[in-house]
PDB file of C-alpha atoms in Angstrom:
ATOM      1  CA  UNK A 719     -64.337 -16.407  66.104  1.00 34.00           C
ATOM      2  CA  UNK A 720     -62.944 -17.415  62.001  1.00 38.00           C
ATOM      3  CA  UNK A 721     -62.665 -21.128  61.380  1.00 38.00           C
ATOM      4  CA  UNK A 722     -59.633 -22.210  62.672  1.00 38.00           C
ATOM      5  CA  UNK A 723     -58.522 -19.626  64.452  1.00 34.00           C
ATOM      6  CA  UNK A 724     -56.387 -19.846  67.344  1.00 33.00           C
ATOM      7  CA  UNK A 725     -57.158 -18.525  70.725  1.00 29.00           C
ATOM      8  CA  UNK A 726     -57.870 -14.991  71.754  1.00 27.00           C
ATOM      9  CA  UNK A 727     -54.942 -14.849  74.209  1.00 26.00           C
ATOM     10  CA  UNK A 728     -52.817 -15.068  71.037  1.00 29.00           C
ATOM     11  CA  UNK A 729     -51.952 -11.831  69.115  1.00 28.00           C
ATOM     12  CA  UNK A 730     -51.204 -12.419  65.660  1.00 31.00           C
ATOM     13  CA  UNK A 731     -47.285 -12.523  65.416  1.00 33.00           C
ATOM     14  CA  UNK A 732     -43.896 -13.997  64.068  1.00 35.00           C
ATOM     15  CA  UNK A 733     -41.655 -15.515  66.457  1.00 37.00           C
ATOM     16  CA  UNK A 734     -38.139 -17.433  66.002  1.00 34.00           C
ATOM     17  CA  UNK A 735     -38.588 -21.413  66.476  1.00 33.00           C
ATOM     18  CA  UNK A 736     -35.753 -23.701  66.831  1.00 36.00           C
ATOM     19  CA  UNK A 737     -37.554 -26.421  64.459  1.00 34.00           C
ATOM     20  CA  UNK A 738     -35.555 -29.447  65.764  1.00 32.00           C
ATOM     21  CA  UNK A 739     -36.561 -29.250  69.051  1.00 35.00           C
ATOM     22  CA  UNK A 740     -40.111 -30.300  67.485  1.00 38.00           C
ATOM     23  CA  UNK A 741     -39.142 -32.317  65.155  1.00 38.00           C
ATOM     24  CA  UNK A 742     -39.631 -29.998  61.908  1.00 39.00           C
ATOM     25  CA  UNK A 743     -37.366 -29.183  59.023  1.00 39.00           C
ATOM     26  CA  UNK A 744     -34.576 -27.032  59.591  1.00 37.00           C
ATOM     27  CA  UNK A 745     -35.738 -25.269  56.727  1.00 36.00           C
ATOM     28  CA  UNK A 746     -38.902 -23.751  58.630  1.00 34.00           C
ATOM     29  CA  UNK A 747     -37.737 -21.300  60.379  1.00 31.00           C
ATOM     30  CA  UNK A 748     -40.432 -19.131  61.613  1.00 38.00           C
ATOM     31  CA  UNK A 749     -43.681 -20.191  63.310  1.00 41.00           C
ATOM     32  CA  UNK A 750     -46.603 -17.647  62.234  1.00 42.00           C
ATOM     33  CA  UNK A 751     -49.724 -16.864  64.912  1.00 43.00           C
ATOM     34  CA  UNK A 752     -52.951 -15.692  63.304  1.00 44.00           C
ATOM     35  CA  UNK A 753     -56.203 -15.112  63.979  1.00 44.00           C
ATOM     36  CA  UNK A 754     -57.305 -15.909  60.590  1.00 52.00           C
ATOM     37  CA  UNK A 755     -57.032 -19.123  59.340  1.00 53.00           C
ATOM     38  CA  UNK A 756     -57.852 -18.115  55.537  1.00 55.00           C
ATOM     39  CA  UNK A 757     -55.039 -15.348  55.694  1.00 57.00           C
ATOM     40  CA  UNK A 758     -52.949 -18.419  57.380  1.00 55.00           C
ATOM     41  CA  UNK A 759     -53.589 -20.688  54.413  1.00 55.00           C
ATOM     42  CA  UNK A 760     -52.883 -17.807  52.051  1.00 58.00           C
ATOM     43  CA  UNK A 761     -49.364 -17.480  53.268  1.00 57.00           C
ATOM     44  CA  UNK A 762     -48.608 -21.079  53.134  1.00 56.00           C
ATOM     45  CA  UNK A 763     -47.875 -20.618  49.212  1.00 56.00           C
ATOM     46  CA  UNK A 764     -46.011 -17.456  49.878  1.00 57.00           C
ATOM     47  CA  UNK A 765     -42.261 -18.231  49.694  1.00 56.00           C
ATOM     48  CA  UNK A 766     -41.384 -15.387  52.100  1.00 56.00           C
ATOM     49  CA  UNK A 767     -43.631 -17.353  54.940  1.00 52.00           C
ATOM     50  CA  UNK A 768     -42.466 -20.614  54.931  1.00 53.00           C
ATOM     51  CA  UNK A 769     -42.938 -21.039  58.332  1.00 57.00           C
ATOM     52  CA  UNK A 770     -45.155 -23.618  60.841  1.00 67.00           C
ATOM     53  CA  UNK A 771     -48.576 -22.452  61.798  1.00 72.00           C
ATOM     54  CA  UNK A 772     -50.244 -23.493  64.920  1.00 75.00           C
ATOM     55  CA  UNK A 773     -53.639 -23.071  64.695  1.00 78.00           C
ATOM     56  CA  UNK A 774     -57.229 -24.863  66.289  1.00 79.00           C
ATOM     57  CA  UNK A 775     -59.812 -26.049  64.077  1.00 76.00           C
ATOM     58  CA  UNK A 776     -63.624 -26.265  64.751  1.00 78.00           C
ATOM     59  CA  UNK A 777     -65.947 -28.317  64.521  1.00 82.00           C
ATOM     60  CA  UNK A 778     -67.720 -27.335  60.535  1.00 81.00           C
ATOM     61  CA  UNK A 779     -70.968 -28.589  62.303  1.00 80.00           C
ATOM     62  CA  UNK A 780     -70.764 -26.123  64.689  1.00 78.00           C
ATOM     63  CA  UNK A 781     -69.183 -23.528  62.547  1.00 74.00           C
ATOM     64  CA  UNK A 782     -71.290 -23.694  59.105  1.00 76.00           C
ATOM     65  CA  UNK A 783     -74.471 -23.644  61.256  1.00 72.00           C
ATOM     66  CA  UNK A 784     -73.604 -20.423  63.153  1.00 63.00           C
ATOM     67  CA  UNK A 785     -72.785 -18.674  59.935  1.00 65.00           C
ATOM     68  CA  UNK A 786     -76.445 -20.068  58.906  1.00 63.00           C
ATOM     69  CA  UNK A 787     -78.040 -18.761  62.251  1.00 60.00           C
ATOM     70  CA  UNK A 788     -76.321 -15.049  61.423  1.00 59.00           C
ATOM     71  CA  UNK A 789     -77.428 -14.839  57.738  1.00 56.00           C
ATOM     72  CA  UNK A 790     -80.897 -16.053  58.265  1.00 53.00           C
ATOM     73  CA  UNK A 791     -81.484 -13.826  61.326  1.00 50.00           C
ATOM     74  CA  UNK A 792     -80.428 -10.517  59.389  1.00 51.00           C
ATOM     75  CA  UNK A 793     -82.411 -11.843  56.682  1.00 50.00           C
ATOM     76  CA  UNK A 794     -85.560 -12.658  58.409  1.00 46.00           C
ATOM     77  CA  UNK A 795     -85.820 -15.778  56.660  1.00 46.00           C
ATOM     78  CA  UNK A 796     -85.318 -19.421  56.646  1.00 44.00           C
ATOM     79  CA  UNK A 797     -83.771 -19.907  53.129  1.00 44.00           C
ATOM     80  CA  UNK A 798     -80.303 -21.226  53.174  1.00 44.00           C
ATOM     81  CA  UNK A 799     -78.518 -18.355  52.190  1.00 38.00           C
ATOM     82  CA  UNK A 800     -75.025 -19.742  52.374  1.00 45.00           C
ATOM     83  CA  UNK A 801     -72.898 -19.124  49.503  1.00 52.00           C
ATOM     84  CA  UNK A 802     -69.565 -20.860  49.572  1.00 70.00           C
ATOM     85  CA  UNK A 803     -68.444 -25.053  50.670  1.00 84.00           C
ATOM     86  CA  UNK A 804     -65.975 -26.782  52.161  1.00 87.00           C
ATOM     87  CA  UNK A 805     -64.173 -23.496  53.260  1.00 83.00           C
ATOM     88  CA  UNK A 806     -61.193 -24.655  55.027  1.00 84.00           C
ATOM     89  CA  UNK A 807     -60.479 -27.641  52.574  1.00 88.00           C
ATOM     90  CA  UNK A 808     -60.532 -24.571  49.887  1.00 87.00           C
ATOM     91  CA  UNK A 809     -58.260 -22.361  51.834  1.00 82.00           C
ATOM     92  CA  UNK A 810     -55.836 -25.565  52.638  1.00 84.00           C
ATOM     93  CA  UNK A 811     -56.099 -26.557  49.129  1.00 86.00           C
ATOM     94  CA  UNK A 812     -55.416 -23.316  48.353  1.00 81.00           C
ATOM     95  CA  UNK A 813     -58.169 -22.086  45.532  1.00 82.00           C
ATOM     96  CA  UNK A 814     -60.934 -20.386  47.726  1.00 76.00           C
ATOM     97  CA  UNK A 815     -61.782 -18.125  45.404  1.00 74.00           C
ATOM     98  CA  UNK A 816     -62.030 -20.514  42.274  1.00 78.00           C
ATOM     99  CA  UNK A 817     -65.638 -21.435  41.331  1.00 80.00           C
ATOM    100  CA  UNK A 818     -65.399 -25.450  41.375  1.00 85.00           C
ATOM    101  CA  UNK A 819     -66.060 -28.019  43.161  1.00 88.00           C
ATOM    102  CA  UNK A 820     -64.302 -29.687  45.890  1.00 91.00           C
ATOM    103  CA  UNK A 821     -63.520 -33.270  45.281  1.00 94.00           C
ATOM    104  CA  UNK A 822     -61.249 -36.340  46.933  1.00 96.00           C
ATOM    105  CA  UNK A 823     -57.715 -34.719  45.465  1.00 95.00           C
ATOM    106  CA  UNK A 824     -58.821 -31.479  47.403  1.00 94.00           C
ATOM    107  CA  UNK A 825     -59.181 -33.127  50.768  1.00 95.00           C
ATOM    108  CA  UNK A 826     -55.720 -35.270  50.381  1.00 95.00           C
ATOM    109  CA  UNK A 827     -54.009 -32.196  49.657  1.00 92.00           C
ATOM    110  CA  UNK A 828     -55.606 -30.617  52.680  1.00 90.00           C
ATOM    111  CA  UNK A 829     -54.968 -32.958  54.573  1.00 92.00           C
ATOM    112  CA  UNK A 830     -51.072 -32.964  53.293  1.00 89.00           C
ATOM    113  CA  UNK A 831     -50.821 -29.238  54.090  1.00 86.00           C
ATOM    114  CA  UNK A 832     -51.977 -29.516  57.893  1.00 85.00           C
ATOM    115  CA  UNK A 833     -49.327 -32.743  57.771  1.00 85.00           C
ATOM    116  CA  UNK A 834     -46.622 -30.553  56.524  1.00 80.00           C
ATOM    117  CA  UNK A 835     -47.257 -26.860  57.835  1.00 79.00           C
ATOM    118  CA  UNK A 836     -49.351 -27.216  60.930  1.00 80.00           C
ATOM    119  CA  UNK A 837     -49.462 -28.166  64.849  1.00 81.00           C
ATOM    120  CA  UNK A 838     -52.651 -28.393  65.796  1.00 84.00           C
ATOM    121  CA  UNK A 839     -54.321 -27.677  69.131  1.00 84.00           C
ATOM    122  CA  UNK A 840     -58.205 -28.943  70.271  1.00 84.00           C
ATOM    123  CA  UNK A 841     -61.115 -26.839  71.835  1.00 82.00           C
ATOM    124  CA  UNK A 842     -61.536 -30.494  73.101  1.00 84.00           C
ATOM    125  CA  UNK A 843     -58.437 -30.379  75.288  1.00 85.00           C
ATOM    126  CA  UNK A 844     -57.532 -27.029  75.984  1.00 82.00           C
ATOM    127  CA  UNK A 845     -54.948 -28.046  79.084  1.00 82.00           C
ATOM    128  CA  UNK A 846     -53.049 -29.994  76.142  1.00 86.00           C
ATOM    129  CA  UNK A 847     -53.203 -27.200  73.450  1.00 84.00           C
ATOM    130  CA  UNK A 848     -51.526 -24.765  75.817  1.00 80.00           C
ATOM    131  CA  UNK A 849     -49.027 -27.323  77.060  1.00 82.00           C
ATOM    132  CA  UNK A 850     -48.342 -28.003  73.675  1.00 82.00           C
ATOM    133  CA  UNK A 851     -47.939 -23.613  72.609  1.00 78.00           C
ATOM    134  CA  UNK A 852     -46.275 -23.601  75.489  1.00 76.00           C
ATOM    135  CA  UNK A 853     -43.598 -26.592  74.623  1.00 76.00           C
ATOM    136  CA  UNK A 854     -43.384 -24.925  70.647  1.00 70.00           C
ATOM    137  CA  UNK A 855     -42.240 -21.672  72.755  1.00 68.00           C
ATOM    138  CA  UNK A 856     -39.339 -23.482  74.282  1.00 65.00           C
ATOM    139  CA  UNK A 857     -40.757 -23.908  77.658  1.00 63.00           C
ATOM    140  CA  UNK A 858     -40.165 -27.604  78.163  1.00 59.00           C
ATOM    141  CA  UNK A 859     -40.337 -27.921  81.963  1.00 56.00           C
ATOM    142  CA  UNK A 860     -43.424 -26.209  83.452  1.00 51.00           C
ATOM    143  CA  UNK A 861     -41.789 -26.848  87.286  1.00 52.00           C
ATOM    144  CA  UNK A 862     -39.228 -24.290  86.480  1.00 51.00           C
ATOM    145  CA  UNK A 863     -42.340 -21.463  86.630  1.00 50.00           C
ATOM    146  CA  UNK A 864     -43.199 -22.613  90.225  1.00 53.00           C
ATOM    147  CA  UNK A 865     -41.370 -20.030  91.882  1.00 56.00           C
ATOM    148  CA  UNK A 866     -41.344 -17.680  88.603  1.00 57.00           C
ATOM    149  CA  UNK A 867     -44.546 -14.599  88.976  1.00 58.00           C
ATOM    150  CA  UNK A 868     -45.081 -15.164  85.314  1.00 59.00           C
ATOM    151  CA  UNK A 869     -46.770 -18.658  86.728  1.00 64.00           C
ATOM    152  CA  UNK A 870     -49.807 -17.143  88.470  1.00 70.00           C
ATOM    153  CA  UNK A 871     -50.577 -15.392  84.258  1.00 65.00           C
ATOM    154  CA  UNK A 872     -50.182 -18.559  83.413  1.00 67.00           C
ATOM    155  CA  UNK A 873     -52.644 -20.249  85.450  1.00 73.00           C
ATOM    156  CA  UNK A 874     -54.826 -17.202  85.005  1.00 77.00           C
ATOM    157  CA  UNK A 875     -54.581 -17.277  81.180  1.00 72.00           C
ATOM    158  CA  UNK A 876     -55.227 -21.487  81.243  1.00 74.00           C
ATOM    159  CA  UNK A 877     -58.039 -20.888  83.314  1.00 80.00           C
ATOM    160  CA  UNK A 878     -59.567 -18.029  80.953  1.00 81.00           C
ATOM    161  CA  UNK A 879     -58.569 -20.081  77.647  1.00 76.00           C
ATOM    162  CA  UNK A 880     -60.673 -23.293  79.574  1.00 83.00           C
ATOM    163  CA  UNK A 881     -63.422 -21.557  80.159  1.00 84.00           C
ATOM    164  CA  UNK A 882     -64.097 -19.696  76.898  1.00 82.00           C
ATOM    165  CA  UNK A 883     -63.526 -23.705  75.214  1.00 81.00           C
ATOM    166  CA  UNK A 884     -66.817 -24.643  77.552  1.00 85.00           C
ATOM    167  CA  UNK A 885     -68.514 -21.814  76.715  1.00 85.00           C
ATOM    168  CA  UNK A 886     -67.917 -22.312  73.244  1.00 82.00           C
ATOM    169  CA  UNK A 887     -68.871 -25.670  72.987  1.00 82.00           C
ATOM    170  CA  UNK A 888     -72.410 -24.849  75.255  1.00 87.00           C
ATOM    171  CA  UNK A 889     -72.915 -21.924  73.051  1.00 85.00           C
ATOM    172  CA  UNK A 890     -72.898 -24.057  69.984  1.00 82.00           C
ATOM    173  CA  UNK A 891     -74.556 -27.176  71.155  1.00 84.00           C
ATOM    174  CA  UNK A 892     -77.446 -25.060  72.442  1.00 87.00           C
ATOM    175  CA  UNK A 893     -77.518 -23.361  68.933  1.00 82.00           C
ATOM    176  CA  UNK A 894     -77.634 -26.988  67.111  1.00 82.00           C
ATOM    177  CA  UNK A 895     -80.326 -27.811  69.305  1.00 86.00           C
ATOM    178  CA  UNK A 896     -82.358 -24.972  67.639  1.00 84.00           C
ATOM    179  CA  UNK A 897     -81.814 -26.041  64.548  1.00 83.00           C
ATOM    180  CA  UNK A 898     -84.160 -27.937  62.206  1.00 84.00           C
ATOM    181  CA  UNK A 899     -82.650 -31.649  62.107  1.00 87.00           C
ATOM    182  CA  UNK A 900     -82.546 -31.686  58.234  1.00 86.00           C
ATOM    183  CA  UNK A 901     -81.163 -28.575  57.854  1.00 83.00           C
ATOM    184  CA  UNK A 902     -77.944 -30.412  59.789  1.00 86.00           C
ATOM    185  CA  UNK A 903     -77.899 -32.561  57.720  1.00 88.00           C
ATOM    186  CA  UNK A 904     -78.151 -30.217  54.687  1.00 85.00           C
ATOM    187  CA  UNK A 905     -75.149 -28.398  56.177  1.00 85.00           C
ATOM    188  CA  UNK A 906     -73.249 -31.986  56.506  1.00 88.00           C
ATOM    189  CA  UNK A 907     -73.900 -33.048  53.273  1.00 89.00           C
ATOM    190  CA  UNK A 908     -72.746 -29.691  51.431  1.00 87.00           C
ATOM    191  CA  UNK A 909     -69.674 -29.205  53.685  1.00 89.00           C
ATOM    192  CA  UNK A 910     -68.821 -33.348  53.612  1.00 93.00           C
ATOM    193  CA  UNK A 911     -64.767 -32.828  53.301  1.00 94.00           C
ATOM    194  CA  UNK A 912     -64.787 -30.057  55.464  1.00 91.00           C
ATOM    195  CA  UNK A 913     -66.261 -32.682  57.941  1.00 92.00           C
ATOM    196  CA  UNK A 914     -64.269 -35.348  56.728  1.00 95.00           C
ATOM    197  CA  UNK A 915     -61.060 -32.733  57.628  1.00 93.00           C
ATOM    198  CA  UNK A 916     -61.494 -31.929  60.852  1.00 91.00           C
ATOM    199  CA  UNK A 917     -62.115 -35.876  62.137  1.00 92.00           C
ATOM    200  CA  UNK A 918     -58.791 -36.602  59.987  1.00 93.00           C
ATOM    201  CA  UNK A 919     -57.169 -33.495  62.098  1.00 91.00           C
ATOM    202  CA  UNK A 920     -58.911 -34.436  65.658  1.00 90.00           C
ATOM    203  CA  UNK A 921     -56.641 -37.949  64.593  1.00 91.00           C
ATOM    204  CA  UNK A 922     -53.795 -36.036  63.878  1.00 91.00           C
ATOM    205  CA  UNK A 923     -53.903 -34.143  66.812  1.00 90.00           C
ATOM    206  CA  UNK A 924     -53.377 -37.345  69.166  1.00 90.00           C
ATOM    207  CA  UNK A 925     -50.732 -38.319  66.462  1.00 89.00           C
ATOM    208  CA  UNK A 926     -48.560 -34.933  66.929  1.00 87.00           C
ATOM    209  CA  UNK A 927     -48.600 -35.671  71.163  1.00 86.00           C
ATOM    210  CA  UNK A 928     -45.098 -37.524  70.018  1.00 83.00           C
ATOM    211  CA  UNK A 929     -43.629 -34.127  69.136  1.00 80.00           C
ATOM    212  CA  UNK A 930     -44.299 -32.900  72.457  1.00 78.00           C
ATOM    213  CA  UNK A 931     -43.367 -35.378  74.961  1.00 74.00           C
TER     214      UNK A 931
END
């Protein structure tokens, strides 16, 4: 699964969104589904997607260290064989593919973009990120499925979407455990505003709950 992409029930897509009834500009018309959070960010500074992206971020911690696990494992060795930083404040800032480093302007501006262009749903509360989807695709009163057969999909979709959030988070707690303490820390220290972004969007995530109430 990509950093910060959304989950798997989700095919990537472009749907109409009436922006007031969330609270956004009347001048974002289209909400845009990915799987891909880099070719997400990409399309943020293309003027024919000016849309609203919902889309999940991860935990760095646990997703710098499985990249780490993958690349030492096909390399049979235990040097740190990572080769870019701070991916998602790059992609959000938008110059991934400039050689320089992040600094303090980079994360603002990240943190600006997921202000401006993003709702935000949470492995950590994955009953709330599908209420949420749910309420940004106009379905505002879950009691009106009670009688509807599209309600037992529902349930059966929440209930798969639940369980693959637990089994991501055992997976990757079971894989930190594995890992050599300082080489955590290694992985903190090099990816610090990639940290620093997703505790600023686990904020932001309680802070959008107004939008959908």
């Amino acid at each position: 699964m990509q950093p910060g992409s959304i989950m798997p029930v989700i095919h990537s897509a472009q749907q109409p969104l009436q922006p007031r009834s969330v609270g956004a500009d009347k001048s974002l018309p289209m909400a845009i589904f990915t799987h891909f959070f880099t070719e997400a960010a990409t399309t943020i500074f293309d003027s024919a997607h000016s849309g609203i992206f919902f889309t999940i971020l991860h935990d760095p911690l646990h997703i710098y260290p499985e990249e780490y696990l993958q690349s030492t494992s096909e390399k049979n060795g235990a040097e740190d064989v990572m080769n870019y930083d701070n991916l998602l404040v790059r992609s959000l800032a938008g110059f991934q593919d400039t050689n320089r480093k992040v600094n303090d302007w980079d994360l603002e501006v990240a943190k600006e973009m997921l202000k401006r262009k993003f709702f935000l749903g949470s492995c950590d509360h994955p009953s709330e990120t599908l209420r949420r989807l749910g309420y940004f695709h106009g379905q505002r009163d879950t009691r009106s499925l009670d009688n509807d057969p599209r309600n037992e999909v529902c349930n059966q979709t929440r209930q798969s979407w639940e369980q693959e959030c637990d089994h991501m988070k055992k997976t990757w707690e079971a894989k930190m455990k594995r890992m050599d303490p300082q080489i955590i820390l290694r992985i903190k220290e090099k990816h610090q505003y990639d940290v620093l972004l997703f505790e600023y969007a686990s904020s932001y995530f309680d802070m959008q709950s107004a939008l959908f109430s």
